[in-house]
PDB file of C-alpha atoms (C1' of nucleotides) in Angstrom:
ATOM      1  CA  MET A   1      15.494 -12.814 -31.949  1.00 93.00           C
ATOM      2  CA  LYS A   2      15.643 -12.178 -28.209  1.00 95.00           C
ATOM      3  CA  ILE A   3      13.415 -10.362 -26.035  1.00 97.00           C
ATOM      4  CA  ALA A   4      15.979  -7.308 -25.516  1.00 96.00           C
ATOM      5  CA  GLN A   5      16.143  -6.767 -29.123  1.00 96.00           C
ATOM      6  CA  VAL A   6      12.240  -7.087 -29.934  1.00 97.00           C
ATOM      7  CA  SER A   7      11.827  -4.697 -26.827  1.00 97.00           C
ATOM      8  CA  GLU A   8      14.110  -2.269 -28.602  1.00 95.00           C
ATOM      9  CA  GLN A   9      12.694  -2.583 -31.966  1.00 97.00           C
ATOM     10  CA  PHE A  10       9.092  -1.660 -30.866  1.00 97.00           C
ATOM     11  CA  GLY A  11       9.586   0.361 -27.896  1.00 97.00           C
ATOM     12  CA  ILE A  12       7.970  -2.064 -25.696  1.00 97.00           C
ATOM     13  CA  SER A  13       9.471  -3.274 -22.416  1.00 97.00           C
ATOM     14  CA  PRO A  14      10.332  -6.840 -21.975  1.00 97.00           C
ATOM     15  CA  ASP A  15       8.248  -6.779 -19.085  1.00 97.00           C
ATOM     16  CA  THR A  16       5.349  -5.606 -21.178  1.00 98.00           C
ATOM     17  CA  LEU A  17       6.051  -8.238 -23.828  1.00 98.00           C
ATOM     18  CA  ARG A  18       6.248 -11.188 -21.511  1.00 98.00           C
ATOM     19  CA  TYR A  19       2.756  -9.523 -19.725  1.00 98.00           C
ATOM     20  CA  TYR A  20       1.215  -9.656 -23.369  1.00 98.00           C
ATOM     21  CA  GLU A  21       2.042 -13.193 -23.748  1.00 98.00           C
ATOM     22  CA  ARG A  22       0.924 -14.240 -20.140  1.00 97.00           C
ATOM     23  CA  ILE A  23      -2.379 -12.863 -20.770  1.00 97.00           C
ATOM     24  CA  GLY A  24      -2.825 -14.434 -24.282  1.00 97.00           C
ATOM     25  CA  LEU A  25      -2.568 -11.249 -26.161  1.00 98.00           C
ATOM     26  CA  ILE A  26       0.511 -12.630 -28.057  1.00 97.00           C
ATOM     27  CA  ALA A  27       0.688 -16.352 -28.834  1.00 97.00           C
ATOM     28  CA  PRO A  28       3.445 -18.315 -26.655  1.00 97.00           C
ATOM     29  CA  VAL A  29       6.700 -17.625 -28.219  1.00 97.00           C
ATOM     30  CA  ASN A  30       9.288 -20.468 -29.134  1.00 95.00           C
ATOM     31  CA  ARG A  31      12.019 -20.939 -26.718  1.00 95.00           C
ATOM     32  CA  ASN A  32      15.544 -22.224 -27.025  1.00 93.00           C
ATOM     33  CA  ASP A  33      17.159 -25.118 -25.259  1.00 91.00           C
ATOM     34  CA  SER A  34      17.469 -23.134 -22.190  1.00 90.00           C
ATOM     35  CA  GLY A  35      13.951 -21.817 -22.234  1.00 92.00           C
ATOM     36  CA  ILE A  36      14.775 -18.424 -23.401  1.00 96.00           C
ATOM     37  CA  ARG A  37      12.126 -16.796 -25.944  1.00 97.00           C
ATOM     38  CA  ASP A  38      13.218 -16.607 -29.342  1.00 97.00           C
ATOM     39  CA  TYR A  39      11.054 -14.362 -31.543  1.00 97.00           C
ATOM     40  CA  ASN A  40      10.412 -15.736 -34.944  1.00 96.00           C
ATOM     41  CA  GLU A  41       9.021 -13.418 -37.890  1.00 96.00           C
ATOM     42  CA  GLY A  42       5.377 -14.581 -37.126  1.00 96.00           C
ATOM     43  CA  ASP A  43       6.095 -13.469 -33.750  1.00 97.00           C
ATOM     44  CA  LEU A  44       7.382  -9.998 -34.734  1.00 97.00           C
ATOM     45  CA  ARG A  45       4.395  -9.531 -37.012  1.00 97.00           C
ATOM     46  CA  ARG A  46       2.154 -10.223 -34.121  1.00 97.00           C
ATOM     47  CA  VAL A  47       3.966  -7.870 -31.757  1.00 98.00           C
ATOM     48  CA  GLU A  48       4.014  -5.176 -34.362  1.00 98.00           C
ATOM     49  CA  PHE A  49       0.342  -5.499 -34.876  1.00 98.00           C
ATOM     50  CA  ILE A  50      -0.375  -5.326 -31.195  1.00 98.00           C
ATOM     51  CA  LYS A  51       1.953  -2.439 -30.931  1.00 98.00           C
ATOM     52  CA  CYS A  52       0.057  -0.570 -33.628  1.00 98.00           C
ATOM     53  CA  MET A  53      -3.478  -1.472 -32.129  1.00 98.00           C
ATOM     54  CA  ARG A  54      -2.385  -0.422 -28.393  1.00 98.00           C
ATOM     55  CA  SER A  55      -0.895   2.688 -29.538  1.00 98.00           C
ATOM     56  CA  ALA A  56      -4.153   3.807 -30.785  1.00 98.00           C
ATOM     57  CA  GLY A  57      -5.905   2.640 -27.699  1.00 98.00           C
ATOM     58  CA  LEU A  58      -7.710  -0.279 -28.611  1.00 98.00           C
ATOM     59  CA  PRO A  59      -8.372  -2.499 -25.283  1.00 98.00           C
ATOM     60  CA  ILE A  60      -6.312  -5.324 -24.424  1.00 98.00           C
ATOM     61  CA  GLU A  61      -9.634  -7.381 -23.637  1.00 97.00           C
ATOM     62  CA  VAL A  62     -10.934  -6.776 -27.279  1.00 98.00           C
ATOM     63  CA  LEU A  63      -7.459  -7.434 -28.760  1.00 98.00           C
ATOM     64  CA  ILE A  64      -7.436 -10.780 -26.817  1.00 98.00           C
ATOM     65  CA  GLU A  65     -10.863 -11.724 -28.219  1.00 98.00           C
ATOM     66  CA  TYR A  66      -9.579 -10.945 -31.901  1.00 98.00           C
ATOM     67  CA  VAL A  67      -6.333 -12.867 -31.384  1.00 98.00           C
ATOM     68  CA  ASN A  68      -8.347 -15.919 -29.980  1.00 97.00           C
ATOM     69  CA  PHE A  69     -10.481 -15.905 -33.166  1.00 97.00           C
ATOM     70  CA  VAL A  70      -7.437 -15.720 -35.132  1.00 97.00           C
ATOM     71  CA  GLN A  71      -6.278 -19.062 -33.508  1.00 96.00           C
ATOM     72  CA  GLN A  72      -9.511 -20.646 -34.144  1.00 97.00           C
ATOM     73  CA  GLY A  73      -9.134 -20.634 -37.897  1.00 93.00           C
ATOM     74  CA  ASP A  74     -11.169 -19.886 -40.946  1.00 93.00           C
ATOM     75  CA  GLN A  75     -14.602 -20.110 -39.261  1.00 94.00           C
ATOM     76  CA  THR A  76     -14.190 -17.181 -37.124  1.00 95.00           C
ATOM     77  CA  ILE A  77     -13.610 -14.616 -40.035  1.00 95.00           C
ATOM     78  CA  ASP A  78     -16.972 -12.981 -39.787  1.00 95.00           C
ATOM     79  CA  ALA A  79     -16.689 -12.388 -36.095  1.00 96.00           C
ATOM     80  CA  ARG A  80     -13.108 -10.936 -36.536  1.00 97.00           C
ATOM     81  CA  ARG A  81     -14.141  -8.615 -39.121  1.00 97.00           C
ATOM     82  CA  GLU A  82     -16.942  -7.470 -36.977  1.00 97.00           C
ATOM     83  CA  ILE A  83     -14.544  -6.648 -34.202  1.00 98.00           C
ATOM     84  CA  LEU A  84     -12.135  -4.798 -36.230  1.00 98.00           C
ATOM     85  CA  ARG A  85     -15.231  -2.925 -38.015  1.00 98.00           C
ATOM     86  CA  GLN A  86     -16.529  -1.940 -34.395  1.00 98.00           C
ATOM     87  CA  GLN A  87     -13.187  -0.869 -33.203  1.00 98.00           C
ATOM     88  CA  ARG A  88     -12.548   1.133 -36.642  1.00 98.00           C
ATOM     89  CA  HIS A  89     -15.709   3.018 -35.837  1.00 98.00           C
ATOM     90  CA  LEU A  90     -14.895   3.773 -32.295  1.00 98.00           C
ATOM     91  CA  LEU A  91     -11.362   4.739 -33.310  1.00 98.00           C
ATOM     92  CA  ALA A  92     -12.792   7.258 -36.087  1.00 98.00           C
ATOM     93  CA  ALA A  93     -14.987   8.744 -33.451  1.00 98.00           C
ATOM     94  CA  ARG A  94     -12.215   9.198 -31.134  1.00 98.00           C
ATOM     95  CA  ILE A  95      -9.839  10.868 -33.685  1.00 98.00           C
ATOM     96  CA  MET A  96     -12.839  13.225 -34.636  1.00 98.00           C
ATOM     97  CA  GLU A  97     -13.302  14.131 -30.967  1.00 98.00           C
ATOM     98  CA  MET A  98      -9.395  14.881 -30.557  1.00 98.00           C
ATOM     99  CA  GLN A  99      -9.558  16.852 -33.773  1.00 98.00           C
ATOM    100  CA  LYS A 100     -12.208  19.114 -32.408  1.00 98.00           C
ATOM    101  CA  THR A 101     -10.123  19.509 -29.278  1.00 98.00           C
ATOM    102  CA  LEU A 102      -7.048  20.219 -31.299  1.00 98.00           C
ATOM    103  CA  ASP A 103      -8.946  23.111 -33.043  1.00 98.00           C
ATOM    104  CA  VAL A 104      -9.814  24.534 -29.509  1.00 98.00           C
ATOM    105  CA  LEU A 105      -6.318  24.321 -28.487  1.00 98.00           C
ATOM    106  CA  ASP A 106      -5.251  26.102 -31.673  1.00 98.00           C
ATOM    107  CA  HIS A 107      -7.691  28.811 -31.091  1.00 98.00           C
ATOM    108  CA  LYS A 108      -6.830  29.359 -27.367  1.00 97.00           C
ATOM    109  CA  ILE A 109      -3.244  29.621 -28.438  1.00 97.00           C
ATOM    110  CA  GLU A 110      -4.016  32.022 -30.959  1.00 96.00           C
ATOM    111  CA  VAL A 111      -5.753  34.053 -28.290  1.00 95.00           C
ATOM    112  CA  TYR A 112      -2.891  33.935 -25.942  1.00 93.00           C
ATOM    113  CA  GLU A 113      -0.271  35.115 -28.628  1.00 92.00           C
ATOM    114  CA  LYS A 114      -2.549  38.082 -29.280  1.00 89.00           C
ATOM    115  CA  ALA A 115      -2.656  38.768 -25.789  1.00 83.00           C
ATOM    116  CA  VAL A 116       1.120  38.477 -25.446  1.00 82.00           C
ATOM    117  CA  LEU A 117       1.492  40.996 -28.542  1.00 84.00           C
ATOM    118  CA  LYS A 118      -1.016  43.174 -27.074  1.00 83.00           C
ATOM    119  CA  ARG A 119       0.925  43.489 -23.792  1.00 81.00           C
ATOM    120  CA  GLU A 120       4.257  43.946 -25.725  1.00 83.00           C
ATOM    121  CA  ARG A 121       2.795  46.837 -27.351  1.00 85.00           C
ATOM    122  CA  GLU A 122       1.713  48.177 -24.229  1.00 83.00           C
ATOM    123  CA  LEU A 123       5.051  47.837 -22.765  1.00 82.00           C
ATOM    124  CA  MET A 124       6.452  49.463 -25.650  1.00 85.00           C
ATOM    125  CA  HIS A 125       3.956  52.284 -25.228  1.00 76.00           C
ATOM    126  CA  ILE A 126       5.020  52.745 -21.551  1.00 75.00           C
ATOM    127  CA  GLU A 127       8.605  52.775 -22.590  1.00 65.00           C
ATOM    128  CA  ASP A 128       7.704  55.206 -25.334  1.00 56.00           C
ATOM    129  CA  GLN A 129       6.198  57.508 -22.811  1.00 55.00           C
ATOM    130  CA  GLY A 130       9.275  56.899 -20.570  1.00 45.00           C
ATOM    131  CA  GLU A 131      11.534  58.059 -23.295  1.00 43.00           C
TER     132      GLU A 131
ATOM    133  CA  MET B   1     -27.844  24.916 -12.226  1.00 93.00           C
ATOM    134  CA  LYS B   2     -27.843  21.995 -10.272  1.00 95.00           C
ATOM    135  CA  ILE B   3     -25.264  19.146 -10.268  1.00 96.00           C
ATOM    136  CA  ALA B   4     -27.784  16.580 -11.856  1.00 96.00           C
ATOM    137  CA  GLN B   5     -28.494  18.994 -14.889  1.00 96.00           C
ATOM    138  CA  VAL B   6     -24.717  19.671 -15.447  1.00 97.00           C
ATOM    139  CA  SER B   7     -23.983  16.074 -15.380  1.00 97.00           C
ATOM    140  CA  GLU B   8     -26.746  15.522 -17.883  1.00 95.00           C
ATOM    141  CA  GLN B   9     -25.649  18.394 -20.151  1.00 96.00           C
ATOM    142  CA  PHE B  10     -22.012  17.345 -20.526  1.00 97.00           C
ATOM    143  CA  GLY B  11     -22.183  13.616 -19.989  1.00 96.00           C
ATOM    144  CA  ILE B  12     -20.099  13.619 -16.855  1.00 97.00           C
ATOM    145  CA  SER B  13     -21.176  11.881 -13.600  1.00 96.00           C
ATOM    146  CA  PRO B  14     -21.940  13.892 -10.618  1.00 97.00           C
ATOM    147  CA  ASP B  15     -19.347  11.987  -8.734  1.00 97.00           C
ATOM    148  CA  THR B  16     -16.943  13.031 -11.326  1.00 97.00           C
ATOM    149  CA  LEU B  17     -17.862  16.576 -10.951  1.00 98.00           C
ATOM    150  CA  ARG B  18     -17.407  16.585  -7.517  1.00 98.00           C
ATOM    151  CA  TYR B  19     -14.049  14.788  -7.906  1.00 98.00           C
ATOM    152  CA  TYR B  20     -12.843  17.355 -10.198  1.00 98.00           C
ATOM    153  CA  GLU B  21     -13.799  20.173  -7.695  1.00 97.00           C
ATOM    154  CA  ARG B  22     -12.077  18.376  -4.868  1.00 97.00           C
ATOM    155  CA  ILE B  23      -8.837  18.001  -6.846  1.00 97.00           C
ATOM    156  CA  GLY B  24      -8.850  21.576  -7.993  1.00 97.00           C
ATOM    157  CA  LEU B  25      -9.289  20.859 -11.617  1.00 98.00           C
ATOM    158  CA  ILE B  26     -12.494  22.939 -11.226  1.00 97.00           C
ATOM    159  CA  ALA B  27     -12.821  25.933  -9.027  1.00 97.00           C
ATOM    160  CA  PRO B  28     -15.323  25.820  -6.151  1.00 97.00           C
ATOM    161  CA  VAL B  29     -18.566  26.256  -7.237  1.00 96.00           C
ATOM    162  CA  ASN B  30     -21.125  28.689  -5.513  1.00 95.00           C
ATOM    163  CA  ARG B  31     -23.527  26.928  -3.155  1.00 95.00           C
ATOM    164  CA  ASN B  32     -27.010  27.728  -2.296  1.00 93.00           C
ATOM    165  CA  ASP B  33     -28.306  28.133   1.363  1.00 91.00           C
ATOM    166  CA  SER B  34     -28.412  24.650   2.015  1.00 90.00           C
ATOM    167  CA  GLY B  35     -24.765  23.894   0.804  1.00 92.00           C
ATOM    168  CA  ILE B  36     -25.865  22.506  -2.715  1.00 96.00           C
ATOM    169  CA  ARG B  37     -23.806  23.376  -5.629  1.00 97.00           C
ATOM    170  CA  ASP B  38     -25.403  25.795  -8.024  1.00 96.00           C
ATOM    171  CA  TYR B  39     -23.283  25.955 -11.281  1.00 97.00           C
ATOM    172  CA  ASN B  40     -23.269  29.575 -12.853  1.00 96.00           C
ATOM    173  CA  GLU B  41     -22.098  30.476 -16.441  1.00 96.00           C
ATOM    174  CA  GLY B  42     -18.605  30.608 -15.672  1.00 96.00           C
ATOM    175  CA  ASP B  43     -18.790  27.205 -13.946  1.00 97.00           C
ATOM    176  CA  LEU B  44     -20.555  25.679 -16.990  1.00 97.00           C
ATOM    177  CA  ARG B  45     -17.951  27.186 -19.428  1.00 97.00           C
ATOM    178  CA  ARG B  46     -15.000  25.586 -17.244  1.00 97.00           C
ATOM    179  CA  VAL B  47     -16.536  22.240 -17.024  1.00 98.00           C
ATOM    180  CA  GLU B  48     -17.123  22.369 -20.790  1.00 98.00           C
ATOM    181  CA  PHE B  49     -13.325  23.162 -21.313  1.00 98.00           C
ATOM    182  CA  ILE B  50     -12.476  20.455 -18.937  1.00 98.00           C
ATOM    183  CA  LYS B  51     -14.845  18.105 -20.605  1.00 98.00           C
ATOM    184  CA  CYS B  52     -13.389  18.888 -23.871  1.00 98.00           C
ATOM    185  CA  MET B  53      -9.686  18.570 -22.925  1.00 98.00           C
ATOM    186  CA  ARG B  54     -10.271  15.355 -20.926  1.00 98.00           C
ATOM    187  CA  SER B  55     -12.349  13.631 -23.762  1.00 98.00           C
ATOM    188  CA  ALA B  56      -9.167  14.164 -26.028  1.00 98.00           C
ATOM    189  CA  GLY B  57      -6.809  12.566 -23.076  1.00 98.00           C
ATOM    190  CA  LEU B  58      -5.138  15.646 -21.946  1.00 98.00           C
ATOM    191  CA  PRO B  59      -3.852  14.471 -18.398  1.00 98.00           C
ATOM    192  CA  ILE B  60      -5.591  15.946 -15.272  1.00 98.00           C
ATOM    193  CA  GLU B  61      -2.424  16.753 -13.681  1.00 97.00           C
ATOM    194  CA  VAL B  62      -1.571  19.180 -16.542  1.00 98.00           C
ATOM    195  CA  LEU B  63      -4.879  20.668 -16.656  1.00 98.00           C
ATOM    196  CA  ILE B  64      -4.761  21.211 -12.953  1.00 98.00           C
ATOM    197  CA  GLU B  65      -1.389  23.235 -13.421  1.00 98.00           C
ATOM    198  CA  TYR B  66      -3.288  25.095 -16.027  1.00 98.00           C
ATOM    199  CA  VAL B  67      -6.318  26.123 -14.254  1.00 97.00           C
ATOM    200  CA  ASN B  68      -3.954  27.206 -11.439  1.00 97.00           C
ATOM    201  CA  PHE B  69      -1.994  29.363 -13.648  1.00 97.00           C
ATOM    202  CA  VAL B  70      -5.266  30.874 -14.891  1.00 97.00           C
ATOM    203  CA  GLN B  71      -6.279  31.723 -11.061  1.00 96.00           C
ATOM    204  CA  GLN B  72      -2.983  33.285 -10.752  1.00 96.00           C
ATOM    205  CA  GLY B  73      -3.822  36.077 -13.358  1.00 93.00           C
ATOM    206  CA  ASP B  74      -2.107  37.666 -16.138  1.00 93.00           C
ATOM    207  CA  GLN B  75       1.459  37.393 -15.283  1.00 94.00           C
ATOM    208  CA  THR B  76       1.033  33.401 -16.133  1.00 95.00           C
ATOM    209  CA  ILE B  77      -0.044  34.059 -19.669  1.00 95.00           C
ATOM    210  CA  ASP B  78       3.300  32.784 -21.102  1.00 95.00           C
ATOM    211  CA  ALA B  79       3.333  29.667 -18.907  1.00 96.00           C
ATOM    212  CA  ARG B  80      -0.287  28.950 -19.887  1.00 97.00           C
ATOM    213  CA  ARG B  81       0.576  29.242 -23.403  1.00 97.00           C
ATOM    214  CA  GLU B  82       3.402  26.963 -23.162  1.00 97.00           C
ATOM    215  CA  ILE B  83       1.243  24.324 -21.730  1.00 98.00           C
ATOM    216  CA  LEU B  84      -1.209  24.800 -24.405  1.00 98.00           C
ATOM    217  CA  ARG B  85       1.262  24.499 -27.036  1.00 98.00           C
ATOM    218  CA  GLN B  86       3.164  21.507 -25.764  1.00 98.00           C
ATOM    219  CA  GLN B  87      -0.202  19.475 -25.136  1.00 98.00           C
ATOM    220  CA  ARG B  88      -1.198  20.648 -28.826  1.00 98.00           C
ATOM    221  CA  HIS B  89       1.760  19.123 -29.900  1.00 98.00           C
ATOM    222  CA  LEU B  90       1.360  15.671 -28.190  1.00 98.00           C
ATOM    223  CA  LEU B  91      -2.230  15.797 -29.164  1.00 98.00           C
ATOM    224  CA  ALA B  92      -1.477  16.170 -32.899  1.00 98.00           C
ATOM    225  CA  ALA B  93       1.099  13.341 -32.465  1.00 98.00           C
ATOM    226  CA  ARG B  94      -1.400  11.107 -31.064  1.00 98.00           C
ATOM    227  CA  ILE B  95      -4.113  11.962 -33.677  1.00 98.00           C
ATOM    228  CA  MET B  96      -1.442  11.053 -36.440  1.00 98.00           C
ATOM    229  CA  GLU B  97      -0.680   7.693 -34.671  1.00 98.00           C
ATOM    230  CA  MET B  98      -4.246   6.956 -34.489  1.00 98.00           C
ATOM    231  CA  GLN B  99      -4.768   7.778 -38.028  1.00 98.00           C
ATOM    232  CA  LYS B 100      -2.103   5.409 -39.167  1.00 98.00           C
ATOM    233  CA  THR B 101      -3.913   2.564 -36.995  1.00 98.00           C
ATOM    234  CA  LEU B 102      -7.122   3.551 -38.639  1.00 98.00           C
ATOM    235  CA  ASP B 103      -5.549   2.839 -42.008  1.00 98.00           C
ATOM    236  CA  VAL B 104      -4.368  -0.354 -40.985  1.00 98.00           C
ATOM    237  CA  LEU B 105      -7.786  -1.422 -39.761  1.00 98.00           C
ATOM    238  CA  ASP B 106      -9.318  -0.311 -43.031  1.00 98.00           C
ATOM    239  CA  HIS B 107      -6.962  -2.420 -44.830  1.00 98.00           C
ATOM    240  CA  LYS B 108      -7.502  -5.471 -42.592  1.00 97.00           C
ATOM    241  CA  ILE B 109     -11.056  -5.034 -42.960  1.00 97.00           C
ATOM    242  CA  GLU B 110     -10.909  -4.752 -46.727  1.00 96.00           C
ATOM    243  CA  VAL B 111      -8.837  -8.048 -46.703  1.00 95.00           C
ATOM    244  CA  TYR B 112     -11.417  -9.635 -44.582  1.00 92.00           C
ATOM    245  CA  GLU B 113     -14.200  -8.694 -46.764  1.00 92.00           C
ATOM    246  CA  LYS B 114     -12.156 -10.085 -49.841  1.00 89.00           C
ATOM    247  CA  ALA B 115     -11.855 -13.412 -47.943  1.00 83.00           C
ATOM    248  CA  VAL B 116     -15.581 -13.533 -47.352  1.00 81.00           C
ATOM    249  CA  LEU B 117     -16.380 -13.004 -51.011  1.00 83.00           C
ATOM    250  CA  LYS B 118     -13.849 -15.539 -52.034  1.00 83.00           C
ATOM    251  CA  ARG B 119     -15.359 -17.952 -49.625  1.00 81.00           C
ATOM    252  CA  GLU B 120     -18.695 -17.203 -50.916  1.00 83.00           C
ATOM    253  CA  ARG B 121     -17.749 -17.722 -54.455  1.00 84.00           C
ATOM    254  CA  GLU B 122     -16.301 -21.148 -53.602  1.00 82.00           C
ATOM    255  CA  LEU B 123     -19.637 -21.991 -51.882  1.00 82.00           C
ATOM    256  CA  MET B 124     -21.383 -21.193 -55.076  1.00 85.00           C
ATOM    257  CA  HIS B 125     -18.990 -23.023 -57.134  1.00 75.00           C
ATOM    258  CA  ILE B 126     -19.902 -26.096 -54.849  1.00 75.00           C
ATOM    259  CA  GLU B 127     -23.315 -25.745 -55.285  1.00 64.00           C
ATOM    260  CA  ASP B 128     -22.873 -25.404 -59.199  1.00 56.00           C
ATOM    261  CA  GLN B 129     -20.997 -28.772 -58.998  1.00 55.00           C
ATOM    262  CA  GLY B 130     -23.604 -30.130 -56.797  1.00 44.00           C
ATOM    263  CA  GLU B 131     -26.547 -29.324 -59.322  1.00 43.00           C
TER     264      GLU B 131
ATOM    265  C1'  DG C   1     -45.676  15.135   9.378  1.00 84.78           C
ATOM    266  C1'  DT C   2     -43.412  11.691   7.069  1.00 84.78           C
ATOM    267  C1'  DA C   3     -41.645   9.302   3.217  1.00 84.78           C
ATOM    268  C1'  DT C   4     -38.831   9.743  -0.517  1.00 84.78           C
ATOM    269  C1'  DC C   5     -35.378  12.138  -2.990  1.00 84.78           C
ATOM    270  C1'  DA C   6     -31.380  14.714  -4.249  1.00 84.78           C
ATOM    271  C1'  DT C   7     -27.584  16.110  -2.523  1.00 84.78           C
ATOM    272  C1'  DC C   8     -23.645  16.350   0.700  1.00 84.78           C
ATOM    273  C1'  DT C   9     -18.800  14.516   2.597  1.00 84.78           C
ATOM    274  C1'  DG C  10     -14.661  11.676   3.293  1.00 84.78           C
ATOM    275  C1'  DG C  11     -12.980   7.761   2.348  1.00 84.78           C
ATOM    276  C1'  DA C  12     -12.449   3.130   0.177  1.00 84.78           C
ATOM    277  C1'  DG C  13     -12.794   0.404  -3.889  1.00 84.78           C
ATOM    278  C1'  DT C  14     -12.374  -0.468  -9.187  1.00 84.78           C
ATOM    279  C1'  DT C  15     -10.555  -0.741 -13.606  1.00 84.78           C
ATOM    280  C1'  DT C  16      -6.821  -0.856 -17.061  1.00 84.78           C
ATOM    281  C1'  DA C  17      -2.471  -1.498 -18.174  1.00 84.78           C
ATOM    282  C1'  DC C  18       1.326  -2.199 -16.971  1.00 84.78           C
ATOM    283  C1'  DT C  19       5.583  -2.374 -14.081  1.00 84.78           C
ATOM    284  C1'  DC C  20       8.826  -3.960 -10.466  1.00 84.78           C
ATOM    285  C1'  DC C  21      10.617  -7.647  -7.647  1.00 84.78           C
ATOM    286  C1'  DA C  22      12.763 -11.617  -5.479  1.00 84.78           C
ATOM    287  C1'  DA C  23      14.513 -15.842  -6.425  1.00 84.78           C
ATOM    288  C1'  DG C  24      16.468 -18.712  -9.482  1.00 84.78           C
ATOM    289  C1'  DT C  25      18.690 -20.641 -14.025  1.00 84.78           C
ATOM    290  C1'  DC C  26      21.977 -20.510 -17.713  1.00 84.78           C
ATOM    291  C1'  DA C  27      26.089 -18.912 -20.731  1.00 84.78           C
ATOM    292  C1'  DA C  28      30.293 -16.720 -21.535  1.00 84.78           C
ATOM    293  C1'  DG C  29      34.479 -13.991 -20.028  1.00 84.78           C
ATOM    294  C1'  DG C  30      38.573 -13.713 -17.095  1.00 84.78           C
TER     295       DG C  30
ATOM    296  C1'  DC D   1      35.808 -22.000 -10.979  1.00 84.78           C
ATOM    297  C1'  DC D   2      33.532 -17.643 -10.125  1.00 84.78           C
ATOM    298  C1'  DT D   3      31.300 -13.601 -11.134  1.00 84.78           C
ATOM    299  C1'  DT D   4      28.626 -11.168 -14.348  1.00 84.78           C
ATOM    300  C1'  DG D   5      24.751 -10.276 -17.078  1.00 84.78           C
ATOM    301  C1'  DA D   6      20.747 -11.638 -19.486  1.00 84.78           C
ATOM    302  C1'  DC D   7      16.905 -14.267 -19.043  1.00 84.78           C
ATOM    303  C1'  DT D   8      13.123 -16.960 -16.391  1.00 84.78           C
ATOM    304  C1'  DT D   9       8.603 -17.232 -13.238  1.00 84.78           C
ATOM    305  C1'  DG D  10       4.821 -16.010 -10.402  1.00 84.78           C
ATOM    306  C1'  DG D  11       3.267 -12.288  -7.741  1.00 84.78           C
ATOM    307  C1'  DA D  12       2.894  -8.082  -5.763  1.00 84.78           C
ATOM    308  C1'  DG D  13       2.774  -2.952  -6.565  1.00 84.78           C
ATOM    309  C1'  DT D  14       1.843   1.269  -8.853  1.00 84.78           C
ATOM    310  C1'  DA D  15      -0.665   5.077 -11.517  1.00 84.78           C
ATOM    311  C1'  DA D  16      -4.455   7.377 -13.603  1.00 84.78           C
ATOM    312  C1'  DA D  17      -8.929   8.424 -13.179  1.00 84.78           C
ATOM    313  C1'  DC D  18     -12.741   7.607 -11.760  1.00 84.78           C
ATOM    314  C1'  DT D  19     -16.716   5.327  -8.999  1.00 84.78           C
ATOM    315  C1'  DC D  20     -19.000   3.484  -5.363  1.00 84.78           C
ATOM    316  C1'  DC D  21     -20.634   3.667  -0.505  1.00 84.78           C
ATOM    317  C1'  DA D  22     -22.118   4.819   4.158  1.00 84.78           C
ATOM    318  C1'  DG D  23     -23.957   8.113   6.815  1.00 84.78           C
ATOM    319  C1'  DA D  24     -25.896  12.758   7.223  1.00 84.78           C
ATOM    320  C1'  DT D  25     -28.829  16.705   5.663  1.00 84.78           C
ATOM    321  C1'  DG D  26     -32.364  19.402   3.558  1.00 84.78           C
ATOM    322  C1'  DA D  27     -36.100  19.833   0.281  1.00 84.78           C
ATOM    323  C1'  DT D  28     -40.232  18.216  -1.852  1.00 84.78           C
ATOM    324  C1'  DA D  29     -44.700  15.478  -2.611  1.00 84.78           C
ATOM    325  C1'  DC D  30     -48.537  13.466  -0.490  1.00 84.78           C
TER     326       DC D  30
END
DNA sequence: GTATCATCTGGAGTTTACTCCAAGTCAAGG
DNA sequence: CCTTGACTTGGAGTAAACTCCAGATGATAC
């Protein structure tokens, strides 16, 4: 699969895909005879994983460390699991914080809606008086 | 309340607090005779609100627009509510995306834990044979 | 009264994560 | 054969949000 299609499929620009490869976030992708990237299934799975993690805000640096460990084989399983655990922890905390903010927003929106209703009632009142 | 205490209370550096004021994210804070900031209750509430919104990732630009509307008084209530609604929508979407990633992480961690158990069982097996 | 400390300002520097660009190569269509 | 278009590279540029700094000032501790 060529880079344009991968870009399409995951909503990541070709520039970003090449950038990820350059910095070692995605292992080097196979090329065809003329040096053009041809993503295989493994590449696609890796891209999808990175897309998922990045969309939740996991830092590139941490992900590079993780994929480096993956490439070093089974003796790094403990280290990898620790990275994932730590990131899971941070992510859960961020979700909770965002949920709090969501509640605050909901409350504020509600207040604004009441304010609008109140103003509308007042306007009607003025019209009533006007009639 | 002086800037160092505010910084302490909200976990925002003095530099950031001054920066927020400079860019109009927080209204100018009152100063004492020697020109030093003295945050009053209103200031503190505004700082807390900004802290909350920023911690959930709402862009500074949007928040500046919002606080500008607040300063323009009641005729901007509709606009303000619309900003909050839109940001609420975006935030909810981000939370859902992060929740998905959290699930993926949990699954991967579980797999790693099984892998470790498997390896441990194998090691024990080898020891059994060794005995 | 002087040394230290917190604060002030405007401006420059940093970090993270892309994003864009120029110049070059290759394959296919007319 | 020539043009068009997708792809390549290395490197430069950008955006957002801080973060740091130098130089000045004013207050506080001894």
